Coordinates of C-alpha atoms in Angstrom, one line a residue:
X992 CA 18.6 -20.3 -2.7
X993 CA 21.1 -21.0 -5.5
X994 CA 20.9 -20.0 -9.2
X995 CA 17.1 -19.4 -9.1
X996 CA 15.7 -18.5 -12.5
X997 CA 11.9 -18.0 -13.0
X998 CA 10.5 -17.4 -16.4
X999 CA 7.0 -16.5 -17.5
X1000 CA 7.0 -17.2 -21.2
X1001 CA 9.9 -15.1 -22.6
X1002 CA 9.9 -12.8 -19.6
X1003 CA 12.7 -13.5 -17.1
X1004 CA 11.4 -12.4 -13.6
X1005 CA 14.4 -13.9 -11.7
X1006 CA 17.7 -14.4 -13.5
X1007 CA 20.1 -16.9 -11.7
X1008 CA 19.7 -15.3 -8.2
X1009 CA 21.6 -16.5 -5.1
X1010 CA 20.2 -15.7 -1.7
X1011 CA 21.8 -16.8 1.7
X1012 CA 19.9 -16.1 4.9
X1013 CA 21.2 -17.0 8.4
X1014 CA 19.3 -18.1 11.4
X1015 CA 18.0 -15.4 13.7
X1016 CA 18.6 -12.5 11.3
X1017 CA 16.4 -9.9 9.6
X1018 CA 17.3 -10.0 5.9
X1019 CA 15.8 -7.3 3.6
X1020 CA 15.1 -8.0 0.0
X1021 CA 15.4 -4.6 -1.8
X1022 CA 14.4 -3.7 -5.3
X1023 CA 12.3 -1.5 -7.5
X1024 CA 8.7 -2.3 -8.3
X1025 CA 8.7 -5.3 -10.6
X1026 CA 12.3 -6.2 -9.9
X1027 CA 11.4 -9.8 -9.0
X1028 CA 11.5 -9.7 -5.2
X1029 CA 8.0 -11.2 -4.6
X1030 CA 8.5 -13.7 -7.4
X1031 CA 11.7 -15.0 -5.7
X1032 CA 9.8 -15.3 -2.4
X1033 CA 6.9 -17.0 -4.1
X1034 CA 9.4 -19.6 -5.3
X1035 CA 10.6 -20.1 -1.7
X1036 CA 7.0 -20.4 -0.5
X1037 CA 6.1 -22.9 -3.2
X1038 CA 3.6 -20.7 -5.0
X1039 CA 5.8 -20.9 -8.1
X1040 CA 8.2 -23.7 -9.2
X1041 CA 11.6 -22.4 -10.3
X1042 CA 12.5 -22.7 -14.0
X1043 CA 16.1 -23.4 -12.7
X1044 CA 17.9 -23.5 -9.4
X1045 CA 17.8 -25.2 -6.0
X1046 CA 16.6 -24.4 -2.5
X1047 CA 18.5 -25.5 0.6
X1048 CA 17.1 -25.3 4.2
X1049 CA 19.5 -26.1 7.0
X1050 CA 21.9 -27.5 4.4
X1051 CA 19.4 -29.9 3.0
X1052 CA 18.2 -29.6 -0.6
X1053 CA 14.4 -29.4 -0.7
X1054 CA 11.8 -29.3 -3.5
X1055 CA 9.0 -27.0 -2.5
X1056 CA 6.2 -27.8 -4.9
X1057 CA 3.4 -26.0 -3.0
X1058 CA 2.9 -23.9 0.2
X1059 CA 1.9 -27.0 2.3
X1060 CA 5.5 -28.3 1.8
X1061 CA 6.9 -24.9 2.6
X1062 CA 4.9 -24.9 5.9
X1063 CA 6.1 -28.4 6.7
X1064 CA 9.7 -27.1 6.2
X1065 CA 9.0 -24.2 8.6
X1066 CA 8.4 -21.4 6.1
X1067 CA 5.6 -18.9 6.6
X1068 CA 4.6 -16.0 4.3
X1069 CA 2.6 -12.9 5.1
X1070 CA 1.4 -11.4 1.7
X1071 CA 1.2 -7.7 0.9
X1072 CA -2.6 -8.0 0.5
X1073 CA -3.8 -10.0 3.5
X1074 CA -5.5 -13.4 3.1
X1075 CA -8.1 -13.0 5.9
X1076 CA -11.9 -13.6 6.0
X1077 CA -13.5 -10.4 7.3
X1078 CA -16.5 -12.0 9.0
X1079 CA -14.4 -14.6 10.9
X1080 CA -12.8 -14.0 14.3
X1081 CA -9.0 -13.8 14.7
X1082 CA -8.8 -17.4 16.1
X1083 CA -11.1 -18.8 13.3
X1084 CA -8.7 -17.3 10.7
X1085 CA -5.6 -18.6 12.4
X1086 CA -6.8 -22.2 12.6
X1087 CA -8.5 -22.3 9.2
X1088 CA -7.4 -25.5 7.4
X1089 CA -5.8 -26.8 10.6
X1090 CA -8.8 -27.3 12.8
X1091 CA -8.8 -29.9 15.5
X1092 CA -12.1 -31.4 16.5
X1093 CA -13.5 -32.8 19.8
X1094 CA -16.6 -34.9 20.4
X1095 CA -19.4 -33.2 22.2
X1096 CA -22.9 -34.1 23.4
X1097 CA -24.6 -37.4 23.8
X1098 CA -24.4 -38.2 20.1
X1099 CA -20.6 -37.7 20.0
X1100 CA -21.0 -34.8 17.5
X1101 CA -17.6 -33.6 16.3
X1102 CA -17.1 -29.9 16.9
X1103 CA -14.1 -27.6 16.3
X1104 CA -12.1 -27.2 19.5
X1105 CA -12.2 -23.4 19.6
X1106 CA -11.4 -23.3 23.3
X1107 CA -8.0 -25.0 23.0
X1108 CA -7.2 -23.0 19.8
X1109 CA -8.0 -19.7 21.6
X1110 CA -5.8 -20.6 24.5
X1111 CA -2.9 -21.6 22.1
X1112 CA -3.3 -18.3 20.1
X1113 CA -3.3 -16.3 23.4
X1114 CA -0.1 -18.0 24.5
X1115 CA 1.6 -17.4 21.1
X1116 CA 0.4 -13.8 21.1
X1117 CA 1.9 -13.2 24.6
X1118 CA 5.1 -15.0 23.8
X1119 CA 6.0 -12.9 20.8
X1120 CA 4.5 -9.6 22.1
X1121 CA 1.7 -9.4 19.4
X1122 CA -1.2 -8.5 21.8
X1123 CA -4.1 -9.7 19.6
X1124 CA -7.6 -10.3 20.9
X1125 CA -8.4 -13.9 19.6
X1126 CA -12.1 -13.3 19.7
X1127 CA -12.2 -10.0 17.7
X1128 CA -13.8 -10.1 14.2
X1129 CA -11.3 -9.2 11.4
X1130 CA -13.6 -6.4 10.1
X1131 CA -13.5 -4.7 13.5
X1132 CA -9.7 -4.5 13.9
X1133 CA -7.1 -2.1 12.4
X1134 CA -4.9 -3.0 9.4
X1135 CA -1.9 -3.2 11.7
X1136 CA -3.7 -5.7 13.9
X1137 CA -4.7 -7.7 10.8
X1138 CA -1.0 -8.0 9.9
X1139 CA -0.3 -9.3 13.4
X1140 CA -3.0 -12.0 12.8
X1141 CA -1.2 -13.0 9.6
X1142 CA 2.1 -13.3 11.5
X1143 CA 0.3 -15.3 14.3
X1144 CA -1.2 -17.6 11.6
X1145 CA 2.3 -18.4 10.3
X1146 CA 3.7 -19.0 13.8
X1147 CA 0.7 -21.2 14.6
X1148 CA 1.7 -23.4 11.7
X1149 CA 5.2 -23.7 13.1
X1150 CA 7.1 -21.2 10.9
X1151 CA 10.8 -20.6 11.7
X1152 CA 11.4 -18.6 8.6
X1153 CA 8.9 -15.7 8.1
X1154 CA 8.6 -13.9 4.8
X1155 CA 6.9 -10.5 5.1
X1156 CA 6.0 -8.9 1.8
X1157 CA 5.9 -5.1 2.0
X1158 CA 5.0 -5.3 5.7
X1159 CA 4.8 -1.6 6.3
X1160 CA 3.0 -0.5 3.1
X1161 CA -0.3 -0.1 4.8
X1162 CA 0.8 0.8 8.4
X1163 CA 0.8 4.1 10.2
X1164 CA 4.2 5.4 11.6
X1165 CA 3.3 4.1 15.1
X1166 CA 2.4 0.7 13.7
X1167 CA 5.7 0.6 11.9
X1168 CA 7.6 1.1 15.1
X1169 CA 5.5 -1.6 16.8
X1170 CA 6.2 -4.0 13.9
X1171 CA 9.9 -3.5 14.1
X1172 CA 9.8 -4.3 17.8
X1173 CA 7.8 -7.5 17.0
X1174 CA 10.4 -8.5 14.4
X1175 CA 13.2 -8.0 16.9
X1176 CA 11.4 -10.0 19.5
X1177 CA 10.9 -12.8 17.0
X1178 CA 14.5 -13.0 16.0
X1179 CA 15.6 -12.8 19.6
X1180 CA 13.6 -16.1 20.1
X1181 CA 15.4 -17.8 17.2
X1182 CA 13.0 -16.9 14.3
X1183 CA 14.5 -15.8 10.9
X1184 CA 12.8 -13.0 9.0
X1185 CA 13.0 -12.0 5.3
X1186 CA 11.3 -8.6 4.5
X1187 CA 10.5 -7.6 1.0
X1188 CA 10.6 -3.8 1.0
X1189 CA 11.8 -0.6 -0.6
X1190 CA 11.6 1.6 2.4
X1191 CA 15.3 2.5 3.0
X1192 CA 14.7 4.1 6.4
X1193 CA 13.1 0.9 7.7
X1194 CA 15.9 -1.3 6.3
X1195 CA 18.4 0.8 8.2
X1196 CA 16.2 0.6 11.4
X1197 CA 15.5 -3.1 11.3
X1198 CA 17.6 -5.3 9.0
X1199 CA 20.9 -6.9 9.6
X1200 CA 21.7 -7.7 5.9
X1201 CA 20.2 -6.6 2.6
X1202 CA 20.1 -8.3 -0.8
X1203 CA 19.5 -5.9 -3.7
X1204 CA 17.8 -7.1 -6.9
X1205 CA 17.5 -5.0 -10.1
X1206 CA 15.5 -6.0 -13.1
X1207 CA 15.5 -9.7 -12.0
X1208 CA 19.3 -9.9 -11.3
X1209 CA 21.0 -9.9 -7.9
X1210 CA 23.3 -6.8 -7.6
X1211 CA 24.8 -7.5 -4.1
X1212 CA 24.3 -8.5 -0.5
X1213 CA 25.5 -5.9 2.0
X1214 CA 25.7 -5.6 5.8
X1215 CA 23.2 -2.8 6.5
X1216 CA 25.3 -1.1 9.1
X1217 CA 28.1 -0.6 6.5
X1218 CA 25.9 1.4 3.9
X1219 CA 23.9 4.6 3.8
X1220 CA 20.3 5.0 2.5
X1221 CA 21.8 6.8 -0.5
X1222 CA 24.1 3.8 -1.2
X1223 CA 21.1 1.4 -1.1
X1224 CA 19.0 3.7 -3.4
X1225 CA 21.8 3.9 -6.0
X1226 CA 22.3 0.1 -6.0
X1227 CA 18.5 -0.4 -6.3
X1228 CA 17.8 1.9 -9.3
X1229 CA 21.3 2.1 -10.9
X1230 CA 21.6 5.8 -10.6
X1231 CA 21.7 8.6 -8.0
X1232 CA 18.3 9.4 -6.5
X1233 CA 17.3 12.8 -5.1
X1234 CA 15.5 12.6 -1.8
X1235 CA 14.6 16.3 -1.9
X1236 CA 11.6 17.5 -3.9
X1237 CA 12.5 20.1 -6.5
X1238 CA 9.8 22.8 -6.0
X1239 CA 9.7 26.4 -7.0
X1240 CA 7.8 29.1 -5.1
X1241 CA 4.2 29.5 -6.3
X1242 CA 1.6 32.2 -5.6
X1243 CA -1.7 30.5 -4.8
X1244 CA -4.5 31.2 -7.2
X1245 CA -8.3 31.4 -6.6
X1246 CA -10.2 28.8 -4.6
X1247 CA -11.1 25.9 -6.8
X1248 CA -12.5 23.5 -4.1
X1249 CA -14.4 24.9 -1.2
X1250 CA -15.6 22.4 1.4
X1251 CA -18.1 23.8 3.9
X1252 CA -19.1 22.1 7.2
X1253 CA -19.6 18.6 5.8
X1254 CA -20.7 15.7 8.0
X1255 CA -20.2 12.1 6.8
X1256 CA -21.1 8.9 8.7
X1257 CA -19.1 5.7 8.8
X1258 CA -20.4 2.2 8.2
X1259 CA -21.7 2.1 11.8
X1260 CA -23.8 5.3 11.2
X1261 CA -21.5 7.3 13.5
X1262 CA -20.1 10.7 12.4
X1263 CA -16.6 10.0 11.0
X1264 CA -16.4 13.6 9.5
X1265 CA -17.6 16.3 11.9
X1266 CA -18.4 19.7 10.4
X1267 CA -15.2 19.7 8.3
X1268 CA -14.3 22.8 6.3
X1269 CA -11.3 23.3 3.9
X1270 CA -10.3 25.4 1.0
X1271 CA -8.0 24.3 -1.8
X1272 CA -6.5 26.9 -4.2
X1273 CA -5.2 26.6 -7.8
X1274 CA -1.4 26.2 -7.9
X1275 CA -1.0 24.5 -4.5
X1276 CA -0.5 21.2 -2.9
X1277 CA -2.6 21.0 0.3
X1278 CA -1.5 18.1 2.5
X1279 CA -3.8 16.4 5.0
X1280 CA -1.8 14.9 7.9
X1281 CA -3.4 12.7 10.5
X1282 CA -3.3 9.3 12.2
X1283 CA -5.2 6.6 10.3
X1284 CA -8.8 6.3 11.5
X1285 CA -9.6 10.0 12.0
X1286 CA -12.1 10.2 9.1
X1287 CA -9.7 10.4 6.2
X1288 CA -11.2 7.5 4.3
X1289 CA -14.8 8.7 4.8
X1290 CA -13.8 12.2 3.9
X1291 CA -12.3 11.1 0.6
X1292 CA -15.2 8.8 -0.2
X1293 CA -17.7 11.6 0.5
X1294 CA -16.1 14.3 -1.7
X1295 CA -15.6 11.8 -4.6
X1296 CA -19.2 10.6 -4.6
X1297 CA -18.7 7.2 -3.1
X1298 CA -20.3 7.9 0.3
X1299 CA -23.3 10.1 1.2
X1300 CA -22.7 13.5 2.7
X1301 CA -25.2 14.1 5.5
X1302 CA -24.9 17.9 5.4
X1303 CA -22.7 20.7 4.1
X1304 CA -21.5 21.7 0.7
X1305 CA -18.6 20.7 -1.6
X1306 CA -18.1 23.5 -4.2
X1307 CA -16.0 22.6 -7.2
X1308 CA -15.4 25.4 -9.7
X1309 CA -18.4 27.3 -8.3
X1310 CA -20.8 24.3 -8.4
X1311 CA -22.0 22.2 -5.4
X1312 CA -21.1 18.5 -6.3
X1313 CA -22.1 17.0 -2.9
X1314 CA -24.0 13.8 -3.3
X1315 CA -23.7 13.7 -7.1
X1316 CA -22.2 10.7 -9.0
X1317 CA -18.5 10.0 -9.3
X1318 CA -18.9 10.3 -13.1
X1319 CA -20.3 13.9 -12.7
X1320 CA -17.6 14.8 -10.2
X1321 CA -14.9 13.7 -12.6
X1322 CA -16.5 15.5 -15.5
X1323 CA -16.6 18.7 -13.4
X1324 CA -12.8 18.6 -13.1
X1325 CA -11.9 16.4 -10.1
X1326 CA -9.9 13.1 -10.5
X1327 CA -8.8 10.7 -7.8
X1328 CA -5.8 8.5 -7.0
X1329 CA -7.7 6.2 -4.6
X1330 CA -6.4 4.8 -1.2
X1331 CA -7.0 1.2 -2.2
X1332 CA -5.7 0.7 -5.7
X1333 CA -7.1 -2.8 -6.1
X1334 CA -10.6 -2.1 -4.7
X1335 CA -11.2 1.4 -6.1
X1336 CA -8.5 2.0 -8.7
X1337 CA -8.3 -0.9 -11.1
X1338 CA -10.3 -3.8 -12.6
X1339 CA -7.7 -6.5 -12.0
X1340 CA -8.9 -8.9 -14.7
X1341 CA -8.8 -6.1 -17.4
X1342 CA -5.6 -5.4 -19.4
X1343 CA -3.4 -2.4 -18.6
X1344 CA -4.7 -0.8 -21.8
X1345 CA -8.3 -1.2 -20.8
X1346 CA -7.6 0.1 -17.3
X1347 CA -6.0 3.2 -18.8
X1348 CA -9.3 4.3 -20.4
X1349 CA -11.8 3.2 -17.7
X1350 CA -13.0 6.8 -17.4
X1351 CA -13.0 7.6 -21.1
X1352 CA -13.9 4.4 -22.9
X1353 CA -17.1 6.1 -24.3
X1354 CA -15.2 9.0 -25.9
X1355 CA -13.2 9.4 -29.1
X1356 CA -10.6 8.3 -30.1
X1357 CA -11.2 5.2 -27.9
X1358 CA -14.7 4.5 -29.3
X1359 CA -17.2 5.6 -31.9
X1360 CA -20.8 4.6 -32.3
X1361 CA -20.5 2.4 -29.2
X1362 CA -17.7 0.4 -30.6
X1363 CA -14.2 0.3 -29.0
X1364 CA -11.2 1.2 -31.1
X1365 CA -8.7 -1.3 -29.8
X1366 CA -5.9 0.1 -32.0
X1367 CA -6.2 3.5 -30.5
X1368 CA -6.6 2.1 -27.0
X1369 CA -3.4 0.1 -27.3
X1370 CA -1.4 3.0 -28.8
X1371 CA -2.6 5.3 -25.9
X1372 CA -1.5 2.7 -23.4
X1373 CA 1.9 2.2 -25.0
X1374 CA 2.7 5.9 -24.7
X1375 CA 1.7 6.0 -21.0
X1376 CA 3.6 2.8 -20.3
X1377 CA 6.8 4.4 -21.7
X1378 CA 6.2 7.8 -20.1
X1379 CA 5.4 6.4 -16.6
X1380 CA 7.9 3.5 -16.8
X1381 CA 5.4 0.8 -16.2
X1382 CA 6.9 -2.7 -16.1
X1383 CA 6.7 -5.1 -17.8
X1384 CA 6.1 -3.0 -20.9
X1385 CA 3.1 -4.9 -22.2
X1386 CA -0.3 -3.2 -22.6
X1387 CA -2.1 -6.5 -23.0
X1388 CA -1.0 -7.9 -19.6
X1389 CA -3.7 -7.9 -16.9
X1390 CA -3.5 -5.2 -14.2
X1391 CA -3.7 -8.0 -11.6
X1392 CA -0.5 -9.6 -12.7
X1393 CA 1.6 -6.4 -12.2
X1394 CA 3.5 -5.7 -8.9
X1395 CA 1.7 -3.3 -6.5
X1396 CA 3.9 -0.4 -7.4
X1397 CA 3.3 -0.8 -11.2
X1398 CA -0.5 -1.0 -10.5
X1399 CA -0.1 2.3 -8.7
X1400 CA 1.7 3.8 -11.8
X1401 CA -1.2 2.7 -14.1
X1402 CA -3.7 4.6 -11.9
X1403 CA -1.4 7.7 -11.7
X1404 CA -0.8 7.7 -15.4
X1405 CA -4.6 7.5 -16.1
X1406 CA -5.6 10.2 -13.6
X1407 CA -2.9 12.7 -14.5
X1408 CA -3.6 12.3 -18.2
X1409 CA -7.2 13.3 -17.6
X1410 CA -5.8 16.8 -16.8
X1411 CA -8.1 17.6 -13.8
X1412 CA -8.5 20.9 -12.1
X1413 CA -8.3 19.1 -8.7
X1414 CA -6.3 15.9 -8.2
X1415 CA -7.0 14.0 -5.1
X1416 CA -3.9 11.9 -4.2
X1417 CA -4.6 9.5 -1.4
X1418 CA -1.5 7.6 -0.3
X1419 CA -0.1 8.1 -3.8
X1420 CA 3.3 6.4 -3.1
X1421 CA 2.1 3.6 -0.9
X1422 CA 4.2 0.5 -1.8
X1423 CA 6.5 2.4 -4.2
X1424 CA 10.3 2.3 -4.3
X1425 CA 12.4 5.4 -4.0
X1426 CA 12.9 5.8 -7.8
X1427 CA 9.1 5.6 -8.3
X1428 CA 8.4 7.9 -5.4
X1429 CA 10.7 10.5 -6.9
X1430 CA 8.9 10.1 -10.2
X1431 CA 5.3 10.4 -8.6
X1432 CA 6.4 13.5 -6.6
X1433 CA 7.7 15.1 -9.8
X1434 CA 4.3 14.6 -11.5
X1435 CA 2.3 16.0 -8.5
X1436 CA 4.6 19.1 -8.3
X1437 CA 4.2 19.4 -12.1
X1438 CA 0.3 19.5 -11.7
X1439 CA 0.7 22.3 -9.1
X1440 CA 3.2 24.2 -11.3
X1441 CA 0.6 24.1 -14.1
X1442 CA -1.8 25.9 -11.7
X1443 CA -3.8 22.8 -10.9
X1444 CA -4.8 22.0 -7.3
X1445 CA -3.6 18.8 -5.5
X1446 CA -5.2 17.5 -2.3
X1447 CA -2.6 15.1 -0.8
X1448 CA -3.6 12.7 1.9
X1449 CA -0.7 10.6 3.3
X1450 CA 0.3 8.9 6.5
X1451 CA 4.0 9.5 5.5
X1452 CA 4.9 12.7 7.4
X1453 CA 8.1 13.1 5.3
X1454 CA 5.9 13.1 2.1
X1455 CA 3.5 15.7 3.6
X1456 CA 6.4 17.9 4.6
X1457 CA 8.3 17.5 1.3
X1458 CA 5.4 18.2 -1.0
X1459 CA 2.9 20.4 0.7
X1460 CA 2.6 24.2 0.4
X1461 CA 0.0 24.1 3.2
X1462 CA -0.7 21.4 5.7
X1463 CA -4.1 20.7 7.3
X1464 CA -4.2 18.4 10.3
X1465 CA -7.3 16.1 10.8
X1466 CA -8.2 14.8 14.2
X1467 CA -11.5 13.1 15.1
X1468 CA -13.1 14.0 11.7
X1469 CA -12.2 17.8 11.9
X1470 CA -9.5 20.0 10.6
X1471 CA -7.9 21.2 13.8
X1472 CA -5.3 23.6 12.2
X1473 CA -4.0 24.6 8.8
X1474 CA -0.3 25.5 8.7
X1475 CA 1.9 27.1 6.1
X1476 CA 4.7 24.6 5.2
X1477 CA 7.4 27.0 6.6
X1478 CA 5.7 26.9 10.0
X1479 CA 5.4 23.1 10.2
X1480 CA 7.7 20.4 11.5
X1481 CA 7.3 16.8 12.6
X1482 CA 7.1 17.7 16.2
X1483 CA 4.3 20.3 15.7
X1484 CA 2.3 18.1 13.3
X1485 CA 2.7 15.1 15.7
X1486 CA 1.3 17.1 18.6
X1487 CA -1.7 18.2 16.5
X1488 CA -2.3 14.7 15.0
X1489 CA -2.5 13.4 18.6
X1490 CA -5.2 15.9 19.4
X1491 CA -2.9 18.5 21.0
X1492 CA -4.4 21.9 21.1
X1493 CA -8.0 20.5 20.9
X1494 CA -9.8 21.3 24.1
X1495 CA -11.3 18.4 26.2
X1496 CA -14.9 19.1 25.2
X1497 CA -14.0 19.0 21.5
X1498 CA -12.0 15.8 22.0

């Protein structure tokens, strides 16, 4: 890609960027949230036309006006938010739009040749070590498996160059390791991979080269083995970044959230949370560590009023809030940074300013006599945009048009500004760059230092260990142990997360 510029009105998302990628390599595209990484790849995939610049594939200049042309040229893209149909099987999703038909029956009725497609998907899956069941329904498989389906979909269409947008943002540590092995297997067989990411550890583990973009401009392309994580972080954000969390000693206060023996069912009416008890104190960050799928999502939905609690109590500031409304729970002093920012955290078609007041639109100064005060709403948003460094700095822009990391900042700004007694932070730094992670961690610690209580749920063990004062380990819907931070390490947590220390009957 040579001299690629992409403008949206007066906003320059990509400013004359050059990118060179070689056959058979893993090339990382590194940058802060909103730096222009995804925009650049959307140009390569034909979702955007460049304002200026040229694209060359195997030395030939190509004009990629739409994704169909990109696919013809051997380019495939796996988006950060997967493009799969939940009720379809794996193979139905993979062949969608490329179905081949055969004649069946005495009337020569044309039917989709699922049998041949299934065989081809099985062969591809085996060849690249993806191990996907072609007949499984999408809604029945894990997020990591869904990502493999997206990769298979691109390979089925003949992709030689694979673009993976934030491929590890929603994966567990085990799934990340598996994905890195899959990427290495793909490149060994001649495929070329571009990963959009801001996870420095994974760049060091997986990538051969890395191109750094800052605020729409290319900073440098480096050989990954020649630089440290600290070097990459400094190039990405333009300053030194602290990887340690600055946290003073705190004495825990009184219990503010007391969860007693709660039972919560999943969508299949099976117990996802089994007799779980937990106490959260003022002035502490309590981390919940566990492998994805051990009841974390159902637990969070239950205590925030989004899923029924079958039995047990959730006592917030002395009052049982179990099975009351999310509005009531919020007004009693609990706010929530949800796991799924797009599904639970934002209204994507609303402006940033409107999203900032979703929970307070009916209160002064944002409204009076059932009429919104747009001037005050916009002023409030401008202050939060500046304070939380949300980019681009435009309160009227829709939330859906922001990068994933900036969408997360909108939610965090809104929830922290509500000044809750208890802040639920579920995967708060998912999809954020190191600069933004440092920023979010600072605000979570600030809440705790102001004698608020933070319940942190994260699949990132580093984050749990860096932030938490105490760590509760969840396994099979139960808290199996609660450790003081000084007594916890990755090895001990990993053992407990895998069910270690739980007797066979409990397992």
